[in-house]
Short mmCIF file of C-alpha atoms and ligand atoms in Angstrom, two decimals:
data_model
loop_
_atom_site.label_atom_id
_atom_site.label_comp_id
_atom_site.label_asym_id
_atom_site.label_seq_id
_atom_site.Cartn_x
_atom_site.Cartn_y
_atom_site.Cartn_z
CA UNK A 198 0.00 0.00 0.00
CA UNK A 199 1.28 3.05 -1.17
CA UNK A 200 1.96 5.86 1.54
CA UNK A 201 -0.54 9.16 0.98
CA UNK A 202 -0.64 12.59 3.02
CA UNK A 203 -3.91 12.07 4.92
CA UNK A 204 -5.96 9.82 6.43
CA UNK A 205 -9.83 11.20 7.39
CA UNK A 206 -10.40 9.27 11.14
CA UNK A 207 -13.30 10.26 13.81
CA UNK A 208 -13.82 13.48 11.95
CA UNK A 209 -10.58 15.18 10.76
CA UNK A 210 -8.03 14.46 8.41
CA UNK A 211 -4.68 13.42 10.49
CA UNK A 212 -1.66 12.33 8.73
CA UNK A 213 -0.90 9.17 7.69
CA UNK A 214 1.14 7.94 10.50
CA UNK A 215 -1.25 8.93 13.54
CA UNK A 216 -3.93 7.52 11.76
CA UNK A 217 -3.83 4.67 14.73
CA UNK A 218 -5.84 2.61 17.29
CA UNK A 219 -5.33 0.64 20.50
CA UNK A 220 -4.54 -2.80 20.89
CA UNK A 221 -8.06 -3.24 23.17
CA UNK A 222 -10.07 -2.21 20.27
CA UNK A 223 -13.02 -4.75 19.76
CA UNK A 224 -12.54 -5.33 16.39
CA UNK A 225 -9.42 -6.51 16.32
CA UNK A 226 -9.90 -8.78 18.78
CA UNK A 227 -12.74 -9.78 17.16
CA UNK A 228 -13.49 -8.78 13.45
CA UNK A 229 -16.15 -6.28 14.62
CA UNK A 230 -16.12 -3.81 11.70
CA UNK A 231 -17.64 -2.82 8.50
CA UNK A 232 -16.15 -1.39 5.09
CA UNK A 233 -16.15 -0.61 1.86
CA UNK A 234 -13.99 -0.48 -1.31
CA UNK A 235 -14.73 2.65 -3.75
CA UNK A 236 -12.55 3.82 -6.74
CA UNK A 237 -12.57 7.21 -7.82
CA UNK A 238 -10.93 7.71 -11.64
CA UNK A 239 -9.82 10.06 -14.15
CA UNK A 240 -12.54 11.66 -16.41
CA UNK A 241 -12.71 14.25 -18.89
CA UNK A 242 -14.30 16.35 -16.17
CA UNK A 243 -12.31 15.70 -13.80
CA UNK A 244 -12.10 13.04 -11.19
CA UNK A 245 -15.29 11.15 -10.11
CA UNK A 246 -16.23 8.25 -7.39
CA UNK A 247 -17.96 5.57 -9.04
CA UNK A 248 -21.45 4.71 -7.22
CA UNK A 249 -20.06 6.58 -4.07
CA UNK A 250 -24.07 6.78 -3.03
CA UNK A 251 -24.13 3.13 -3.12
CA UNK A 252 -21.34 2.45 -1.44
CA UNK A 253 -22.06 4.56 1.43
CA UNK A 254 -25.43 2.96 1.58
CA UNK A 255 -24.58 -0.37 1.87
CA UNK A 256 -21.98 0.23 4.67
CA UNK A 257 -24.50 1.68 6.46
CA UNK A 258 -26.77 -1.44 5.73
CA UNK A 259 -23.74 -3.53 7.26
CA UNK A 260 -23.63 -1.28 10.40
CA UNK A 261 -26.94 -2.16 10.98
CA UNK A 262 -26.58 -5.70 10.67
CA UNK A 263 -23.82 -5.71 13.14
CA UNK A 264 -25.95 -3.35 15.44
CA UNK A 265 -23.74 -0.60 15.28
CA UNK A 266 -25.03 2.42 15.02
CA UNK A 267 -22.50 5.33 12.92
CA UNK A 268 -21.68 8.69 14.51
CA UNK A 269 -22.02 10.10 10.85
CA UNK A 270 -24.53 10.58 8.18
CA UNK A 271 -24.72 9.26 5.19
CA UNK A 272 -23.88 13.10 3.53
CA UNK A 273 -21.14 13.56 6.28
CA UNK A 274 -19.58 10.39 4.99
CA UNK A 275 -19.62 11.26 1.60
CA UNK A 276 -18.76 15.01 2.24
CA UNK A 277 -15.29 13.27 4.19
CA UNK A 278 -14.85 10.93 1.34
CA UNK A 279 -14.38 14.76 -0.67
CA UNK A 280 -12.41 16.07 1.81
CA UNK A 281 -9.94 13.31 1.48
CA UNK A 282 -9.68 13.46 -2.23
CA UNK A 283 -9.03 16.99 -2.10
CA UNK A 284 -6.49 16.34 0.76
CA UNK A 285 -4.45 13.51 -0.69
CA UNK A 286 -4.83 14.98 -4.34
CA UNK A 287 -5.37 11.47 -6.32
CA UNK A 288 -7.27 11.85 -9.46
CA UNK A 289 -7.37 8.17 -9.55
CA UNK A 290 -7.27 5.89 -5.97
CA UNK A 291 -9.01 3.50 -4.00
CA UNK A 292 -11.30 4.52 -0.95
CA UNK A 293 -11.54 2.10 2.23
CA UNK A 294 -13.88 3.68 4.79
CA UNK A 295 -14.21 1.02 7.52
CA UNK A 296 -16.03 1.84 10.77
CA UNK A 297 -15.35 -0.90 14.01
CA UNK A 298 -16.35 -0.81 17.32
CA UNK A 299 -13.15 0.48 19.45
CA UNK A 300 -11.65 0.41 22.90
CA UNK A 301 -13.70 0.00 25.90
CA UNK A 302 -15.01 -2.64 27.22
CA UNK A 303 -13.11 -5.73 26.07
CA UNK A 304 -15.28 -9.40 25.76
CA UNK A 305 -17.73 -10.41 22.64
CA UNK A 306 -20.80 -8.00 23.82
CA UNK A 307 -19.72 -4.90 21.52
CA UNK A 308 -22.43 -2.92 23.64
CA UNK A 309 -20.98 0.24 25.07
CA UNK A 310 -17.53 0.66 22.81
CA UNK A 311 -17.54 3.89 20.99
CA UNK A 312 -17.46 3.16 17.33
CA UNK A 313 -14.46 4.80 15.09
CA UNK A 314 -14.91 5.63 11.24
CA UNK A 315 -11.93 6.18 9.43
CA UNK A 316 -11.20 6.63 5.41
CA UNK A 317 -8.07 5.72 3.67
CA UNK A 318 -7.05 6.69 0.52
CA UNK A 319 -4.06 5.04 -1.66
CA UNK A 320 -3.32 4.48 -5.50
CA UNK A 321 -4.41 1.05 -5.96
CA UNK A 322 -3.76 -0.55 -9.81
CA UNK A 323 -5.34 -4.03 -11.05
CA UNK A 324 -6.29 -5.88 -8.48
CA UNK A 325 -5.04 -9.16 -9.94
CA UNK A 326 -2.13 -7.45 -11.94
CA UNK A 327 -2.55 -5.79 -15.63
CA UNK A 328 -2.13 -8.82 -17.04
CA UNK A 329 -5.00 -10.41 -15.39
CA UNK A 330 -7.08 -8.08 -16.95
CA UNK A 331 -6.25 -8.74 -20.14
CA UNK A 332 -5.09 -12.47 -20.67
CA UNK A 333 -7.28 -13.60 -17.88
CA UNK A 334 -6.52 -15.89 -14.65
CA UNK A 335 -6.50 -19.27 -13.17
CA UNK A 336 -8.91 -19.28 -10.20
CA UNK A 337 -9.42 -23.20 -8.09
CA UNK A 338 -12.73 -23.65 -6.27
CA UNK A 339 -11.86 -23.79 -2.56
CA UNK A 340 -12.19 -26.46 0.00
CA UNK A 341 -13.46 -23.30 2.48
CA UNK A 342 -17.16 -22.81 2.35
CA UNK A 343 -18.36 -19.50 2.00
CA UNK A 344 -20.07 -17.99 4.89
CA UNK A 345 -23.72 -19.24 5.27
CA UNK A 346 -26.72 -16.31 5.43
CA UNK A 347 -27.17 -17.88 9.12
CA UNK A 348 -23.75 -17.67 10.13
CA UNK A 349 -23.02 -14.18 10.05
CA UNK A 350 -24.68 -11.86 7.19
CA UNK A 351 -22.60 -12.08 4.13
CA UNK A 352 -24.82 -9.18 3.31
CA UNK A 353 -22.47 -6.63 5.64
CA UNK A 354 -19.48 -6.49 3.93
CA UNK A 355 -17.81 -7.28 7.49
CA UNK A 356 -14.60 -7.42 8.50
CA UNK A 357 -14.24 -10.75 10.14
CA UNK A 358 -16.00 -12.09 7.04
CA UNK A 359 -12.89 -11.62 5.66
CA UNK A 360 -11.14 -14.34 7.33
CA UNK A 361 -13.10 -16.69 5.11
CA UNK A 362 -11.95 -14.74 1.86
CA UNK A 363 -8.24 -14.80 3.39
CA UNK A 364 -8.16 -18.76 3.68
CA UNK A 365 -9.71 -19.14 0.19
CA UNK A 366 -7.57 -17.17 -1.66
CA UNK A 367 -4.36 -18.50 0.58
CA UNK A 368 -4.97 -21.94 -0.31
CA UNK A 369 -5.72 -20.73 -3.84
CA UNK A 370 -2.50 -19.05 -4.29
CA UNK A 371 -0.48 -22.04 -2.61
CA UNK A 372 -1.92 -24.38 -4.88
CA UNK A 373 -0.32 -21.82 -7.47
CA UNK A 374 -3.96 -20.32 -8.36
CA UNK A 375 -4.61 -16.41 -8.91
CA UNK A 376 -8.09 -16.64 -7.08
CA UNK A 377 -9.97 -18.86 -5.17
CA UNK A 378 -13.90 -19.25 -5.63
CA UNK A 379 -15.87 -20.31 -2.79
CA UNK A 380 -19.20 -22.62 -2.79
CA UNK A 381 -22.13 -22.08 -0.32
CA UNK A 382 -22.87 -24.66 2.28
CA UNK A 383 -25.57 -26.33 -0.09
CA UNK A 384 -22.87 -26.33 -3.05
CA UNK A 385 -23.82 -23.61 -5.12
CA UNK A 386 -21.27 -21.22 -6.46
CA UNK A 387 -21.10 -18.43 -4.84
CA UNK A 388 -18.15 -15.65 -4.93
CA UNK A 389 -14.56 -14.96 -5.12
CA UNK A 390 -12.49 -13.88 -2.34
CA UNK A 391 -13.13 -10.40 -3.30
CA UNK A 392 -15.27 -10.92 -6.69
CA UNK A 393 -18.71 -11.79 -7.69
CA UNK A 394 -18.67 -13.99 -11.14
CA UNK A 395 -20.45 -14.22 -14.30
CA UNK A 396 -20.69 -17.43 -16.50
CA UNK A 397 -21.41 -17.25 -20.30
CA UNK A 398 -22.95 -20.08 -22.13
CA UNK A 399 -24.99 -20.03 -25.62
CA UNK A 400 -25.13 -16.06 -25.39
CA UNK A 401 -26.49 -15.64 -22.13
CA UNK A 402 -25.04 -14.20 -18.76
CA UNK A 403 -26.12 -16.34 -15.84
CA UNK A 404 -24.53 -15.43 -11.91
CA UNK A 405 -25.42 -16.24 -8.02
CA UNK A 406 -28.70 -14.79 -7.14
CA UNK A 407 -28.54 -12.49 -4.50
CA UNK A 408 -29.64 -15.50 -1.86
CA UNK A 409 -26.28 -17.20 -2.64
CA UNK A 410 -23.97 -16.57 0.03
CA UNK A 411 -22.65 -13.81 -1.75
CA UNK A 412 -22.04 -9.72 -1.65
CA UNK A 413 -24.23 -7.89 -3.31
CA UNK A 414 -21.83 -6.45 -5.28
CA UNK A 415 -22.37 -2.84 -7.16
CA UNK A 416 -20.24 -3.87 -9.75
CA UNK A 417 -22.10 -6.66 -10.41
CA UNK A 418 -25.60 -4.97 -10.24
CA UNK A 419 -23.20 -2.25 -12.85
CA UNK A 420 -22.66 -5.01 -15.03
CA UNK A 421 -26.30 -6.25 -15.22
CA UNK A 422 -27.15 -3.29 -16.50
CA UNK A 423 -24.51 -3.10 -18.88
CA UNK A 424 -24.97 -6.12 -20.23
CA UNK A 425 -28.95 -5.61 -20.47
CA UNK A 426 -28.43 -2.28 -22.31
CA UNK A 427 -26.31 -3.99 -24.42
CA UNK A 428 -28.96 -6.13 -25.76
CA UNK A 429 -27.55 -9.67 -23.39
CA UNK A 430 -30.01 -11.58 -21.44
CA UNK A 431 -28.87 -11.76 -17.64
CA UNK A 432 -29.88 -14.41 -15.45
CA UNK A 433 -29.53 -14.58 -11.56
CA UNK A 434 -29.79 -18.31 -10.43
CA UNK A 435 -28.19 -20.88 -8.17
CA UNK A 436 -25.31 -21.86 -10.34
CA UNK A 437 -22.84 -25.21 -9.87
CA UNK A 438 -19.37 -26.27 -10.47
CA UNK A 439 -19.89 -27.83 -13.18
CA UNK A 440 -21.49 -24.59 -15.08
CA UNK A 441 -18.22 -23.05 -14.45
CA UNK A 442 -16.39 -25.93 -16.25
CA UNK A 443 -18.93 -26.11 -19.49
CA UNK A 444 -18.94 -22.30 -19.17
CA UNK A 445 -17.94 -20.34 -23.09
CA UNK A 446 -16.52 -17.40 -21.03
CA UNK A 447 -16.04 -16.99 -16.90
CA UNK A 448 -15.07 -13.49 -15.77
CA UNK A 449 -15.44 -12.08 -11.97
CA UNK A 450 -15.64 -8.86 -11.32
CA UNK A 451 -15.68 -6.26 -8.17
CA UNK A 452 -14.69 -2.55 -7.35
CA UNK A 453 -10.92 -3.59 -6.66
CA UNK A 454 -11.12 -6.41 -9.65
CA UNK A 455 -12.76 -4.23 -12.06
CA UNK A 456 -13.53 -6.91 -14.85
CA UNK A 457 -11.46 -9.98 -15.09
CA UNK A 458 -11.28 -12.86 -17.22
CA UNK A 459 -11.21 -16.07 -15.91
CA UNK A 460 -9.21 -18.84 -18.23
CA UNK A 461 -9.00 -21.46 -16.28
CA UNK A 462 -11.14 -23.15 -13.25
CA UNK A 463 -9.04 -26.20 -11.14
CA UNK A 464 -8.05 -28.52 -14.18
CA UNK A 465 -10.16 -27.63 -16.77
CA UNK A 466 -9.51 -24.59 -19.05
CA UNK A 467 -11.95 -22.36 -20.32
CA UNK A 468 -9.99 -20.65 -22.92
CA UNK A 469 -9.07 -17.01 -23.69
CA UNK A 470 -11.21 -13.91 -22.70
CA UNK A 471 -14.58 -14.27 -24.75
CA UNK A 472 -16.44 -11.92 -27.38
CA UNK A 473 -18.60 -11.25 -24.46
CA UNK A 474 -16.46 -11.28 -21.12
CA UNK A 475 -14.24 -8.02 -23.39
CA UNK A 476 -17.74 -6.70 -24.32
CA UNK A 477 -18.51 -6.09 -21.05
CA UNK A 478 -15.09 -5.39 -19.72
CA UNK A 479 -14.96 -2.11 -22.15
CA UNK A 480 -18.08 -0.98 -21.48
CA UNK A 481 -17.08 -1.34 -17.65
CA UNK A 482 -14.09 0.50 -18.11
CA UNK A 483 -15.03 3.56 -20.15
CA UNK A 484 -17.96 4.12 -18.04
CA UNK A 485 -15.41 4.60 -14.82
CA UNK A 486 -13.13 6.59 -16.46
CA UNK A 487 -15.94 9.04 -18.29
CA UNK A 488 -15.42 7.71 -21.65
CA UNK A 489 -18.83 7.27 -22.41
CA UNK A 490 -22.24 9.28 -21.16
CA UNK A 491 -24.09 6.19 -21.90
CA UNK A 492 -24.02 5.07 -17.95
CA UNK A 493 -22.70 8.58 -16.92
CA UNK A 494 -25.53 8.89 -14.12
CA UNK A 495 -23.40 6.27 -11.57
CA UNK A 496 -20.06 9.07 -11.60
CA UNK A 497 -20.18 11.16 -8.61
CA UNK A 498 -18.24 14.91 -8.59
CA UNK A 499 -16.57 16.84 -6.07
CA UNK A 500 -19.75 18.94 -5.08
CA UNK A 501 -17.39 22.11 -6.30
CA UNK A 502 -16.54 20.57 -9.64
CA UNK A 503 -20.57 19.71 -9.89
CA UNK A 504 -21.21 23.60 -9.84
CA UNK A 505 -18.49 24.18 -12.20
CA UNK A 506 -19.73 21.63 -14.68
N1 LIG B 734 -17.58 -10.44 -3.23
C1 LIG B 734 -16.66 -10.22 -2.26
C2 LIG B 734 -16.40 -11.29 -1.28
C3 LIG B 734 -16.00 -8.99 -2.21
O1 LIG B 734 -15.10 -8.77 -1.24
C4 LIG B 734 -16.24 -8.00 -3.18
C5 LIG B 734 -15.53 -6.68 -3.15
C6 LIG B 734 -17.21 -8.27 -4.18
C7 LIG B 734 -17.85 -9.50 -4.16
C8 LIG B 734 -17.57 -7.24 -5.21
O2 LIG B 734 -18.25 -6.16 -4.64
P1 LIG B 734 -18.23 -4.70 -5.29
O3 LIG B 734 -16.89 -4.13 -5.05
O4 LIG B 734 -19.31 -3.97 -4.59
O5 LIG B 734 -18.51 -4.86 -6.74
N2 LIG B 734 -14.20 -6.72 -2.69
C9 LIG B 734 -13.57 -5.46 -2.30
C10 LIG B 734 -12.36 -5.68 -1.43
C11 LIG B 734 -11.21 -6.43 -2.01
C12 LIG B 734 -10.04 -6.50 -1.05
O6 LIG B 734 -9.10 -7.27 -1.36
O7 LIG B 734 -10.00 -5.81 -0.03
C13 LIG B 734 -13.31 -4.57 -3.49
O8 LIG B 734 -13.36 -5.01 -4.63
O9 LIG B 734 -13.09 -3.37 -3.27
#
């Protein structure tokens, strides 16, 4: 992770290096926090956060499934988000806001510790490596189940969730796989470590429904529209291993992922990126970076540049 001037935490931009907590804090002891992942890119008018409004909305639906209640607003949140960008001066970075309950009272009850919101910003390139994005990777399904909906929420994009993701893509990368992709306790597929995937067979995009054990990921609910604009038929249904191995194209895509090809899942190879799978990926990518109006609505301005525009 690249080093930047500020970090916004509990209200004010501090620099980098105080940006810290205490070892009592509750969720590091026990994974008690919420975050998000948000990239703001280059355009033509300057730079934008993709789906910021969406973002901010679901980490406030994955406070409330971890019954923590945020000392900011929605608008505050954003407004910091803005205040960072301007501080760190990135056109182009990643955002991680991530809110966890702190130091207090230490044992599993989280009731009573103050919560702490911080937002870090850093220049963060493709996920899986340029070349992922282009020639496509190798992911394994894991021997880790993902997460079941009665666990804990896989709705809150939750920290400790996380420790599933790590173990999966660990194992992945041991077994000398790029990603690992994780099936729900009934089977199904149901995400990457950090991804949400599409299959493409006969034409047609199938992926997880949203009852799958998954994230509901913005860029996939991006990409569903993309696609359906573009004239594809998108399906959401329970999908198995096997799909994955018959699939014509396999890509999995998220905030930090972007779009990537997949070319290969465990022993069976799917082949290079598809007609479809680069469709999509284009589309994708000159809708971030402002190169088209078509889906112009999801790129959010510095409220000054808005006035300007
Ligand atoms: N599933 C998982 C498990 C996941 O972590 C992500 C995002 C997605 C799907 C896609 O969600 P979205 O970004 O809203 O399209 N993973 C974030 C964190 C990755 C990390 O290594 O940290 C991300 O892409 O920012």
């Amino acid at each position: 992770m690249e080093e930047t001037s500020k970090i916004w935490m509990n209200g004010e931009l501090v620099d980098w290096a105080d940006a810290t907590v205490h070892v009592g804090t509750h969720g590091l002891h026990y994974g008690s926090g919420v975050f998000e992942g948000i990239r703001a890119y280059e355009t033509p008018r300057g730079s934008a956060v993709f789906r910021l409004t969406e973002h901010i909305d679901r980490l406030e639906n994955s406070a409330r499934l971890l019954y923590m209640e945020l000392p900011y607003s929605r608008d505050e949140l954003k407004t910091a988000c803005w205040d960072l960008l301007g501080a760190n001066g990135l056109p182009e970075c990643y955002l991680r806001p991530i809110a966890f309950f702190g130091a207090g009272q230490l044992g599993v009850s989280s009731r009573g510790n103050p919560v702490e919101v911080a937002i870090m910003s850093w220049p963060w390139g493709a996920y899986l490596g340029e070349e992922a994005l282009r020639t496509g990777i190798r992911a394994k399904i894991s021997s880790w189940q993902r997460i079941g909906p009665n666990v804990i929420p896989h709705v809150a994009k939750a920290t400790g969730v996380y420790l599933n993701s790590m173990l999966a893509v660990l194992e992945a990368n041991r077994s000398g796989y790029e990603e690992a992709i994780l099936l729900t306790q009934d089977g199904y597929i149901a995400d990457g470590s950090g991804e949400n995937i599409f299959v493409v067979k006969n034409g047609v995009l199938y992926t997880p429904d949203l009852s799958a054990s998954i994230l509901p990921g913005i860029t996939r609910d991006t990409l569903i529209q993309i696609a359906q604009d573009l004239g594809h038929r998108v399906v959401e249904k329970p999908l198995i291993r096997t799909d994955l191995y018959l699939a014509d194209e396999v890509f999995m895509c998220g905030t930090a992922a972007e779009v990537t090809p997949i070319r290969e899942v465990d022993d069976q190879v799917i082949g290079p990126p598809g007609p479809v799978t680069l469709e999509i990926q284009q589309a994708y990518l000159d809708t971030v970076h402002g190169r088209t109006e078509r889906w112009g609505q999801w790129l959010e301005y510095a409220p000054a540049a808005k006035t300007q525009a």
